[in-house]
Short mmCIF file of C-alpha atoms in Angstrom, two decimals:
data_model
loop_
_atom_site.label_atom_id
_atom_site.label_comp_id
_atom_site.label_asym_id
_atom_site.label_seq_id
_atom_site.Cartn_x
_atom_site.Cartn_y
_atom_site.Cartn_z
CA MET A 116 -114.74 117.76 23.61
CA SER A 117 -114.02 120.35 27.22
CA ASN A 118 -117.81 120.63 26.19
CA SER A 119 -119.37 117.41 26.54
CA ILE A 120 -117.20 117.42 29.56
CA ILE A 121 -118.57 119.60 30.66
CA LEU A 122 -121.78 118.30 30.15
CA LYS A 123 -121.27 114.46 31.77
CA ASN A 124 -119.99 115.76 34.61
CA SER A 125 -123.22 117.85 35.18
CA PHE A 126 -125.43 115.06 35.01
CA ILE A 127 -123.41 112.91 37.25
CA LEU A 128 -123.33 115.75 40.17
CA TYR A 129 -126.95 116.10 39.35
CA ILE A 130 -127.75 112.78 40.07
CA ARG A 131 -125.75 113.15 43.30
CA LEU A 132 -126.89 116.04 44.46
CA LEU A 133 -130.43 114.88 43.68
CA VAL A 134 -130.14 111.87 45.73
CA THR A 135 -127.94 112.60 48.93
CA SER A 136 -130.40 115.94 49.40
CA ILE A 137 -133.45 113.44 49.44
CA LEU A 138 -131.88 111.52 51.77
CA GLY A 139 -131.19 114.33 53.05
CA ILE A 140 -134.83 115.77 53.91
CA ILE A 141 -135.17 112.11 54.65
CA THR A 142 -133.15 111.86 57.40
CA ALA A 143 -134.08 115.32 58.94
CA ARG A 144 -138.33 114.16 59.39
CA VAL A 145 -136.33 110.61 61.37
CA LEU A 146 -133.63 112.79 63.22
CA LEU A 147 -137.05 115.85 64.25
CA ASP A 148 -139.16 112.16 64.96
CA SER A 149 -136.56 110.32 66.61
CA LEU A 150 -135.45 113.54 68.63
CA GLY A 151 -138.03 115.88 69.51
CA VAL A 152 -137.88 119.52 68.38
CA GLU A 153 -135.94 120.04 71.50
CA ASP A 154 -133.45 118.34 71.12
CA PHE A 155 -133.12 118.54 67.58
CA GLY A 156 -132.26 122.66 68.36
CA LEU A 157 -130.29 121.96 70.60
CA TYR A 158 -128.23 119.30 68.07
CA ALA A 159 -128.25 121.72 65.30
CA VAL A 160 -126.83 124.90 67.48
CA VAL A 161 -124.61 123.01 69.21
CA SER A 162 -122.35 120.45 65.72
CA GLY A 163 -122.48 123.19 64.17
CA VAL A 164 -119.62 122.31 63.51
CA VAL A 165 -121.30 119.20 61.18
CA MET A 166 -122.83 121.98 58.94
CA MET A 167 -118.76 123.79 59.10
CA ILE A 168 -117.33 119.92 57.59
CA SER A 169 -119.99 121.28 53.67
CA LEU A 170 -118.52 124.56 54.20
CA LEU A 171 -114.98 124.13 55.20
CA ASN A 172 -114.99 121.35 52.68
CA THR A 173 -116.90 123.43 50.08
CA VAL A 174 -114.27 126.45 49.79
CA LEU A 175 -111.13 124.49 51.17
CA ILE A 176 -110.85 121.92 47.48
CA SER A 177 -111.29 125.51 45.70
CA THR A 178 -108.44 126.34 47.29
CA SER A 179 -106.17 123.58 46.50
CA PHE A 180 -108.16 122.38 43.87
CA ARG A 181 -106.97 126.45 42.05
CA PHE A 182 -102.72 125.34 42.56
CA ILE A 183 -103.79 121.31 41.73
CA ALA A 184 -105.49 121.97 38.60
CA PHE A 185 -103.62 124.83 37.26
CA GLU A 186 -100.35 122.80 38.00
CA LEU A 187 -102.58 120.68 35.33
CA GLY A 188 -102.84 122.36 32.82
CA LYS A 189 -99.33 123.61 32.56
CA GLY A 190 -98.57 120.04 31.68
CA GLN A 191 -95.61 118.48 31.34
CA ASP A 192 -94.16 122.57 33.40
CA GLY A 193 -96.16 121.10 35.98
CA ASP A 194 -95.27 119.93 39.22
CA VAL A 195 -98.79 118.29 41.10
CA ASN A 196 -96.83 116.57 44.04
CA LYS A 197 -95.36 119.61 45.24
CA ILE A 198 -98.61 121.21 45.11
CA PHE A 199 -100.67 118.48 46.65
CA ASN A 200 -97.91 118.25 49.50
CA ILE A 201 -97.56 121.90 50.65
CA SER A 202 -101.85 121.78 50.39
CA LEU A 203 -101.40 118.40 52.86
CA ALA A 204 -98.82 120.11 55.70
CA LEU A 205 -101.09 123.09 55.11
CA HIS A 206 -104.08 121.67 56.36
CA LEU A 207 -102.84 119.43 58.96
CA SER A 208 -102.08 122.73 60.34
CA MET A 209 -105.48 123.55 60.06
CA ALA A 210 -106.69 119.92 61.93
CA VAL A 211 -104.23 120.75 64.99
CA ILE A 212 -105.55 124.69 65.10
CA LEU A 213 -109.49 123.53 65.01
CA LEU A 214 -109.30 121.21 67.91
CA LEU A 215 -107.21 123.27 70.07
CA LEU A 216 -109.52 126.12 69.30
CA ALA A 217 -112.74 123.82 69.93
CA GLU A 218 -111.96 122.87 73.66
CA THR A 219 -110.40 126.37 74.68
CA VAL A 220 -112.54 128.52 72.72
CA GLY A 221 -115.39 126.00 71.66
CA ILE A 222 -116.34 124.57 75.43
CA TYR A 223 -115.91 127.50 76.46
CA TYR A 224 -118.71 129.21 75.37
CA ILE A 225 -121.18 126.64 75.44
CA GLU A 226 -121.33 125.71 79.03
CA ASN A 227 -120.46 130.26 80.11
CA TYR A 228 -123.20 130.84 76.89
CA LEU A 229 -125.15 128.66 75.54
CA LYS A 230 -129.58 128.66 76.15
CA VAL A 231 -128.86 124.75 77.22
CA ALA A 232 -132.25 123.11 79.13
CA VAL A 233 -131.66 122.06 82.45
CA GLY A 234 -129.50 118.54 82.80
CA ARG A 235 -128.32 118.47 78.79
CA MET A 236 -125.65 120.58 78.93
CA ASP A 237 -122.82 117.71 79.50
CA ALA A 238 -124.67 116.49 76.22
CA ALA A 239 -124.40 119.13 73.95
CA ILE A 240 -120.46 119.50 75.04
CA PHE A 241 -120.55 115.84 74.12
CA VAL A 242 -121.99 116.52 70.76
CA PHE A 243 -119.71 119.44 69.80
CA ARG A 244 -116.28 117.89 70.50
CA LEU A 245 -117.82 114.27 68.44
CA SER A 246 -118.14 116.59 65.89
CA VAL A 247 -114.57 118.47 66.47
CA TYR A 248 -113.47 115.33 65.22
CA ALA A 249 -115.20 114.18 62.06
CA ALA A 250 -114.55 117.67 60.67
CA ILE A 251 -110.54 117.11 61.69
CA PHE A 252 -111.02 114.40 59.52
CA ALA A 253 -112.16 116.27 57.03
CA ILE A 254 -110.14 118.88 56.77
CA ILE A 255 -107.08 116.82 56.26
CA SER A 256 -108.74 114.30 54.10
CA ILE A 257 -108.88 118.04 51.39
CA PRO A 258 -106.05 117.61 49.06
CA PHE A 259 -106.81 115.08 48.36
CA GLN A 260 -110.81 116.07 47.71
CA ALA A 261 -109.73 117.96 45.47
CA LEU A 262 -107.41 116.26 43.31
CA ILE A 263 -110.38 114.24 42.70
CA THR A 264 -111.91 117.46 41.17
CA ALA A 265 -108.84 118.90 39.32
CA LYS A 266 -109.23 115.34 37.24
CA GLU A 267 -112.75 115.57 37.15
CA ASN A 268 -113.36 112.50 38.54
CA PHE A 269 -116.84 113.45 39.16
CA LYS A 270 -118.51 109.79 39.61
CA ILE A 271 -116.44 109.28 41.90
CA ARG A 272 -116.64 111.83 44.19
CA ALA A 273 -120.63 110.99 43.61
CA LEU A 274 -120.51 107.83 44.85
CA ILE A 275 -118.58 108.51 47.92
CA GLU A 276 -121.05 110.79 48.73
CA ILE A 277 -123.94 109.27 47.97
CA VAL A 278 -122.76 106.51 50.44
CA THR A 279 -121.90 108.86 52.48
CA ALA A 280 -125.57 110.54 53.17
CA THR A 281 -126.82 107.05 52.78
CA ALA A 282 -124.95 106.09 56.59
CA LYS A 283 -126.06 109.26 58.05
CA LEU A 284 -130.20 108.25 57.05
CA VAL A 285 -129.43 104.70 58.72
CA ALA A 286 -127.80 105.83 61.59
CA ALA A 287 -130.35 108.16 61.81
CA TYR A 288 -133.14 105.19 61.98
CA PHE A 289 -130.89 103.13 63.97
CA LEU A 290 -132.41 105.94 66.97
CA LEU A 291 -136.05 104.36 66.75
CA SER A 292 -135.27 101.66 68.11
CA TYR A 293 -133.03 102.73 70.29
CA SER A 294 -134.49 103.27 74.04
CA GLY A 295 -130.88 105.44 75.93
CA ASP A 296 -130.09 109.16 75.03
CA ARG A 297 -130.73 109.63 71.49
CA LEU A 298 -129.40 112.29 70.86
CA LEU A 299 -125.87 111.29 72.61
CA PHE A 300 -126.15 107.89 70.42
CA TYR A 301 -127.50 110.26 67.68
CA ALA A 302 -123.55 111.99 67.93
CA ILE A 303 -121.56 108.66 68.23
CA LEU A 304 -123.09 107.04 64.63
CA ILE A 305 -122.83 110.92 62.72
CA LEU A 306 -119.04 110.77 63.50
CA CYS A 307 -118.30 107.21 62.32
CA ALA A 308 -121.51 107.96 58.85
CA THR A 309 -118.67 111.50 58.89
CA VAL A 310 -116.06 109.81 58.38
CA LEU A 311 -116.26 107.15 56.00
CA GLY A 312 -116.32 110.01 53.37
CA PRO A 313 -112.68 111.62 53.74
CA ILE A 314 -111.54 108.31 54.88
CA ALA A 315 -112.31 106.80 50.92
CA PHE A 316 -111.23 109.33 49.02
CA THR A 317 -108.14 109.21 50.87
CA VAL A 318 -108.12 104.96 50.02
CA TYR A 319 -108.72 105.93 46.16
CA CYS A 320 -106.66 108.87 46.10
CA LYS A 321 -103.44 106.24 46.52
CA ILE A 322 -104.52 104.26 44.85
CA ASN A 323 -105.13 105.44 41.72
CA TYR A 324 -102.86 108.95 41.93
CA LYS A 325 -99.90 107.45 43.53
CA LYS A 326 -97.22 109.95 41.73
CA PHE A 327 -99.30 112.88 42.63
CA THR A 328 -99.66 111.47 46.58
CA TYR A 329 -95.92 110.07 47.26
CA PHE A 330 -95.01 111.89 50.32
CA LYS A 331 -91.92 114.04 49.13
CA ILE A 332 -91.49 117.18 51.78
CA SER A 333 -91.12 119.96 50.28
CA LYS A 334 -88.99 123.10 50.54
CA ASP A 335 -89.65 125.36 48.00
CA TRP A 336 -90.79 128.60 50.88
CA LYS A 337 -92.51 130.62 47.99
CA VAL A 338 -94.99 128.33 46.59
CA TYR A 339 -95.46 127.72 50.10
CA LYS A 340 -95.70 131.93 50.09
CA GLU A 341 -98.18 131.70 47.39
CA PHE A 342 -100.36 128.69 48.67
CA PHE A 343 -100.35 129.90 52.28
CA SER A 344 -101.54 133.40 50.77
CA PHE A 345 -104.36 132.12 49.13
CA SER A 346 -105.27 129.97 51.47
CA SER A 347 -105.62 132.74 53.87
CA TRP A 348 -107.76 134.71 51.83
CA ILE A 349 -109.74 131.78 51.20
CA MET A 350 -110.28 130.54 54.80
CA PHE A 351 -111.05 134.15 55.39
CA GLY A 352 -113.86 134.18 53.26
CA ALA A 353 -115.06 130.84 54.99
CA GLY A 354 -114.20 131.52 57.85
CA ALA A 355 -117.41 134.30 57.45
CA SER A 356 -119.37 131.84 55.87
CA VAL A 357 -119.17 129.83 59.12
CA GLY A 358 -119.02 132.24 60.80
CA LYS A 359 -123.01 133.76 59.37
CA VAL A 360 -124.29 129.68 59.76
CA GLN A 361 -123.57 129.88 63.36
CA GLY A 362 -124.09 133.73 64.25
CA THR A 363 -126.97 133.35 62.92
CA ALA A 364 -128.06 130.63 65.22
CA LEU A 365 -126.16 131.73 68.51
CA ILE A 366 -128.63 134.78 68.00
CA ILE A 367 -131.35 132.78 67.02
CA ASN A 368 -130.76 130.89 70.44
CA ALA A 369 -130.25 133.81 71.80
CA PHE A 370 -133.71 136.07 71.39
CA PHE A 371 -136.18 133.13 70.69
CA GLY A 372 -135.22 129.18 71.45
CA THR A 373 -134.08 125.63 71.09
CA ALA A 374 -137.55 125.96 69.18
CA LEU A 375 -136.69 128.52 66.67
CA ASN A 376 -133.46 126.84 65.35
CA ALA A 377 -135.03 123.85 64.71
CA SER A 378 -137.41 125.66 62.26
CA PHE A 379 -134.17 127.36 60.99
CA GLY A 380 -132.33 124.57 60.66
CA LEU A 381 -135.31 122.79 58.57
CA ALA A 382 -135.65 125.27 56.01
CA ASN A 383 -132.07 124.83 55.02
CA GLN A 384 -132.23 121.20 54.72
CA LEU A 385 -135.32 122.38 52.15
CA ASN A 386 -132.80 124.87 50.94
CA THR A 387 -130.13 122.56 50.02
CA PHE A 388 -132.80 119.94 47.65
CA VAL A 389 -132.40 123.97 46.03
CA LEU A 390 -129.71 124.36 45.48
CA MET A 391 -128.19 121.06 44.12
CA PHE A 392 -130.13 121.98 40.47
CA ALA A 393 -127.82 124.71 39.62
CA GLN A 394 -124.52 123.80 41.90
CA ASN A 395 -124.26 121.30 39.31
CA VAL A 396 -123.36 122.96 36.26
CA GLY A 397 -120.74 125.12 38.43
CA GLN A 398 -118.93 122.83 40.13
CA ALA A 399 -118.93 120.71 36.67
CA ALA A 400 -117.50 123.98 35.11
CA VAL A 401 -115.14 124.55 37.23
CA PRO A 402 -111.78 123.01 36.40
CA GLN A 403 -112.31 124.39 33.16
CA ILE A 404 -112.05 127.68 34.22
CA THR A 405 -108.98 126.99 36.00
CA LYS A 406 -107.93 125.22 33.37
CA SER A 407 -108.90 127.72 30.75
CA TYR A 408 -107.12 131.04 32.58
CA SER A 409 -104.33 128.48 33.01
CA ALA A 410 -103.32 128.49 30.12
CA GLY A 411 -104.52 131.91 29.03
CA ASN A 412 -108.01 131.50 27.07
CA ILE A 413 -109.27 134.59 28.55
CA GLU A 414 -112.50 134.63 26.56
CA ARG A 415 -113.35 131.78 27.55
CA THR A 416 -113.23 132.30 30.87
CA LYS A 417 -115.34 134.37 30.08
CA THR A 418 -117.65 132.74 28.45
CA LEU A 419 -117.97 130.15 31.43
CA THR A 420 -119.03 132.21 33.87
CA ALA A 421 -122.14 134.08 32.00
CA VAL A 422 -122.88 130.42 31.39
CA ILE A 423 -122.76 129.25 34.42
CA SER A 424 -124.42 131.80 36.52
CA LYS A 425 -126.98 131.70 33.49
CA PHE A 426 -127.74 127.92 33.62
CA SER A 427 -127.57 127.55 37.39
CA PHE A 428 -129.64 130.29 38.03
CA PHE A 429 -132.21 128.19 35.20
CA LEU A 430 -131.97 124.82 36.99
CA MET A 431 -132.79 126.14 40.37
CA LEU A 432 -136.07 127.78 39.58
CA ILE A 433 -137.29 124.62 38.11
CA PRO A 434 -137.59 123.72 41.80
CA ALA A 435 -138.10 126.41 43.20
CA ILE A 436 -141.40 127.91 41.80
CA PRO A 437 -143.75 124.65 43.16
CA ILE A 438 -142.01 125.09 46.45
CA LEU A 439 -142.44 129.23 46.63
CA PHE A 440 -145.84 128.47 45.49
CA GLN A 441 -147.23 125.74 47.44
CA THR A 442 -144.21 125.92 50.00
CA GLU A 443 -146.98 125.31 53.22
CA PHE A 444 -148.43 122.20 51.30
CA ILE A 445 -144.99 120.41 50.69
CA LEU A 446 -144.23 121.01 54.22
CA LYS A 447 -146.58 119.47 55.13
CA LEU A 448 -146.04 116.94 54.01
CA TRP A 449 -142.53 116.55 54.50
CA LEU A 450 -143.49 117.31 58.56
CA LYS A 451 -146.18 116.39 60.73
CA GLU A 452 -146.23 119.06 62.60
CA LEU A 453 -144.84 122.49 60.98
CA PRO A 454 -142.56 124.40 63.45
CA GLU A 455 -143.18 128.15 63.98
CA TYR A 456 -141.59 130.23 61.31
CA LEU A 457 -140.40 127.43 59.41
CA ILE A 458 -142.58 128.48 55.97
CA VAL A 459 -141.40 131.72 56.33
CA PHE A 460 -137.61 130.99 56.39
CA SER A 461 -137.83 128.76 53.85
CA GLN A 462 -139.27 130.77 51.34
CA LEU A 463 -136.75 133.42 52.51
CA MET A 464 -134.14 130.71 51.89
CA VAL A 465 -135.00 130.07 48.72
CA ILE A 466 -135.09 133.69 47.15
CA ASN A 467 -131.64 134.39 49.10
CA ALA A 468 -130.15 131.49 47.23
CA LEU A 469 -131.92 131.26 43.28
CA ILE A 470 -130.31 135.41 43.57
CA ASP A 471 -126.89 133.65 44.80
CA SER A 472 -127.69 131.83 41.55
CA SER A 473 -128.03 134.17 38.98
CA VAL A 474 -123.23 135.07 39.27
CA SER A 475 -122.43 131.29 40.54
CA GLY A 476 -120.14 132.03 38.13
CA LEU A 477 -117.97 134.45 39.29
CA PRO A 478 -116.21 132.92 42.52
CA ALA A 479 -114.48 130.74 40.52
CA ALA A 480 -113.49 132.46 37.70
CA ILE A 481 -112.19 135.47 40.67
CA GLN A 482 -110.48 132.19 42.79
CA ALA A 483 -108.52 131.89 39.05
CA THR A 484 -106.65 134.40 38.88
CA GLY A 485 -105.44 133.91 42.16
CA LYS A 486 -105.78 138.21 43.21
CA ILE A 487 -107.72 137.16 45.96
CA LYS A 488 -107.11 138.87 48.93
CA ILE A 489 -109.14 142.91 48.42
CA PHE A 490 -112.43 140.81 47.31
CA GLN A 491 -112.17 138.11 50.56
CA ILE A 492 -112.17 141.57 52.75
CA ILE A 493 -114.81 143.59 51.12
CA LEU A 494 -117.14 140.17 49.92
CA SER A 495 -117.16 138.31 53.58
CA SER A 496 -117.10 141.41 55.66
CA ASN A 497 -120.05 142.21 54.41
CA LEU A 498 -121.13 139.23 55.52
CA LEU A 499 -120.46 138.94 58.05
CA LEU A 500 -122.08 142.74 58.86
CA ALA A 501 -125.32 141.13 58.20
CA LEU A 502 -125.21 139.48 62.18
CA PRO A 503 -124.63 142.94 64.09
CA ILE A 504 -127.17 144.78 61.94
CA SER A 505 -129.53 141.76 62.45
CA TYR A 506 -128.96 141.72 66.29
CA LEU A 507 -129.99 144.85 66.92
CA PHE A 508 -132.86 143.92 64.59
CA PHE A 509 -133.70 141.76 67.18
CA TYR A 510 -133.23 143.72 69.67
CA PHE A 511 -135.73 146.49 68.96
CA ASN A 512 -138.23 143.14 68.79
CA PHE A 513 -138.26 142.53 64.83
CA PRO A 514 -139.86 139.36 64.59
CA PRO A 515 -136.75 136.14 63.40
CA GLN A 516 -137.66 136.08 60.23
CA THR A 517 -135.63 139.97 59.60
CA ILE A 518 -132.17 138.36 59.82
CA LEU A 519 -133.43 136.40 56.15
CA PHE A 520 -134.29 139.36 54.53
CA VAL A 521 -130.72 141.54 55.88
CA PHE A 522 -128.81 138.36 54.30
CA ILE A 523 -130.17 139.17 50.64
CA ALA A 524 -129.83 142.53 51.01
CA VAL A 525 -126.01 141.31 51.57
CA SER A 526 -126.02 139.31 48.13
CA LEU A 527 -127.53 142.42 46.16
CA VAL A 528 -124.58 143.58 47.17
CA ASN A 529 -121.54 141.91 47.61
CA ASN A 530 -123.32 140.18 43.68
CA ILE A 531 -122.66 144.07 42.68
CA ILE A 532 -119.12 144.07 43.92
CA ALA A 533 -117.61 141.07 42.00
CA GLN A 534 -118.62 142.16 39.31
CA PHE A 535 -116.73 145.69 39.50
CA PHE A 536 -113.50 143.15 40.81
CA LEU A 537 -113.59 140.76 37.72
CA LYS A 538 -113.96 144.25 35.98
CA LEU A 539 -110.72 145.14 36.95
CA THR A 540 -108.79 142.14 37.19
CA ILE A 541 -109.56 140.12 33.73
CA GLY A 542 -111.82 143.45 31.74
CA PHE A 543 -115.13 141.73 32.91
CA ASP A 544 -117.56 143.22 30.49
CA ILE A 545 -120.74 144.04 32.97
CA LYS A 546 -123.22 145.31 30.16
CA ASP A 547 -122.40 141.86 28.21
CA TYR A 548 -122.73 139.94 31.74
CA PHE A 549 -125.87 142.20 31.77
CA LYS A 550 -127.17 141.00 28.16
CA ARG A 551 -125.95 137.79 28.32
CA VAL A 552 -127.28 136.49 32.12
CA TYR A 553 -129.94 138.99 33.33
CA LEU A 554 -131.93 140.00 29.87
CA GLY A 555 -133.13 136.28 29.65
CA ILE A 556 -133.12 136.22 34.38
CA ILE A 557 -135.57 138.91 33.37
CA GLY A 558 -137.23 137.80 31.05
CA VAL A 559 -138.43 134.32 31.98
CA GLY A 560 -139.19 135.98 35.26
CA ILE A 561 -141.84 137.65 33.60
CA LEU A 562 -143.63 135.22 32.16
CA VAL A 563 -143.24 132.38 35.11
CA SER A 564 -144.76 135.24 37.38
CA PRO A 565 -148.62 133.82 36.88
CA MET A 566 -147.84 130.83 37.64
CA TYR A 567 -148.66 132.32 40.63
CA PHE A 568 -152.66 133.13 40.62
CA LEU A 569 -153.41 129.18 38.64
CA VAL A 570 -152.51 127.69 42.53
CA ASP A 571 -155.29 128.43 43.86
CA TRP A 572 -157.09 126.10 41.06
CA PHE A 573 -155.25 122.92 42.19
CA LYS A 574 -156.30 121.07 45.29
CA LYS A 575 -154.50 120.53 48.42
CA ASP A 576 -153.48 116.92 47.90
CA LEU A 577 -150.40 115.20 46.19
CA LEU A 578 -151.51 114.48 43.16
CA SER A 579 -151.86 118.15 42.21
CA LEU A 580 -148.50 119.10 43.43
CA LEU A 581 -147.25 116.50 41.11
CA LEU A 582 -149.39 118.41 37.88
CA PHE A 583 -148.92 121.32 38.86
CA SER A 584 -145.12 121.20 39.19
CA MET A 585 -145.18 119.31 35.59
CA ILE A 586 -147.36 121.81 34.57
CA SER A 587 -144.42 125.20 36.51
CA THR A 588 -141.59 122.63 35.13
CA GLY A 589 -142.84 122.11 31.46
CA TRP A 590 -143.39 126.14 30.96
CA VAL A 591 -140.50 126.99 32.62
CA ILE A 592 -138.82 124.80 29.99
CA ILE A 593 -140.48 126.82 27.41
CA THR A 594 -140.53 130.10 28.47
CA ILE A 595 -135.66 129.92 29.02
CA TYR A 596 -135.86 128.08 25.78
CA ILE A 597 -137.98 131.09 24.21
CA VAL A 598 -136.90 134.44 26.50
CA GLY A 599 -133.96 132.73 27.41
CA LEU A 600 -131.15 131.63 25.95
CA THR A 601 -129.12 132.80 22.72
CA VAL A 602 -129.40 132.62 19.05
CA ASN A 603 -125.94 130.10 19.56
CA GLU A 604 -127.31 128.43 22.87
CA LYS A 605 -130.20 127.13 21.32
CA LEU A 606 -128.72 125.79 18.64
CA GLU A 607 -126.02 124.46 20.98
CA VAL A 608 -129.50 122.81 22.58
CA LYS A 609 -130.53 120.82 19.42
CA GLU A 610 -127.03 119.27 18.74
CA ILE A 611 -126.84 118.06 21.40
CA ILE A 612 -130.46 116.42 21.60
CA LEU A 613 -129.53 115.79 18.25
CA LYS A 614 -126.55 113.82 19.00
CA THR A 615 -128.37 112.20 21.80
CA LYS A 616 -131.05 110.64 19.65
CA ARG A 617 -128.26 109.68 17.35
CA ARG A 618 -126.34 108.08 19.94
CA PHE A 619 -129.97 106.45 21.18
CA LYS A 620 -130.63 104.78 17.31
CA SER A 621 -127.11 103.33 17.36
CA ASN A 622 -127.75 101.40 20.72
CA VAL A 623 -131.19 99.72 19.91
#
């Protein structure tokens, strides 16, 4: 039953990610046309707090989710309401801290160090402040989002996030008919669109999960300490992720200006589209990993970790092949003019995402154990170390794409460290993981790579791109089945196909 739940939730999240990513790509195109390269780059670097929302949401939700799911896994012995209220209290505190830091350190940095075009400083500060307000709403709503995730109610999550993405696209289209300062107007519109999600999550939980969300002050300081300790280390990791994104934007801005910030931001949009194919499997299975570990089923925890990692890579490979092999043509279809370095930025981001997807199940397993202190310190330190290394490369006149080569190297190192960490905590078998995950990935990679030599046989038009994408997708799926799946996994795939056929026939 749990496997069918994972499959169903994966499909729901797949649709959600497909729709939101397409809407995000269209929004970026409209924004670039409306704002221009300079203002688009300024928005990308100053409103990094908006990007921080998604990063903090993803990471901080995992904190609250881990404890809530752990309590749900205990059955009648769990106290979900107590954990929820502790989570809410901590996130309210985080929101206040963010506001104080933004109004002091954030404003000071913008006024004294950020490279902004003459006459645009007030606009930069205005955009920054509104981005902070949006982030505060998102942080306060995190316990509610975590509860929905722990209950595996991905349908409502998908609906709310699709509505939010649609609102952002509508906001971008409003700019086309606006004659005033479009950057300031867009900052106001995007704040309104962004807060829709947090409000909807909160209202839904208050109506449907009353027994878990009613307010009650908890005085169990032992749980506060445990929650705060776990949350602090997750925050440490989140801070490293935010620091990487913001640090990258600031370093690129310092050496190359806002035009390159625009290229980096657009490449991130394309990379998000690729990531969606892998993320839905991982997100759908995370509750099962946590509940399996909570119930003491370590073998199922290990199995799900390996399966998620392998299938995440395979799902990401499907859109990655046409994007990597026909990057320039795809970007020209998307944008009227290609900013400098956009092509190489996009290709390297996709490669880095593929590398990370091969271990996408490991973080969920590590967080389920609760033993994350050393893990977060080592991996986050490595992640942040990439910034000064990149700065040194730029100081000695290396090209802009160097920073992504550094990130790829760091990803490879961190992926190895994560496997050894699990070996120490739950007896994770690295050799078995290599056989179950990497042998299949290597085999598929070898069989798929000759597709590169077919690119020149196709014309540079939309019909040829669609034909190439269909051929590459079909070939990837065939190679996955032949060399990527184990015997047992092939049997499970056949069983799923047979069940689908039976349901279809019964409904006809």
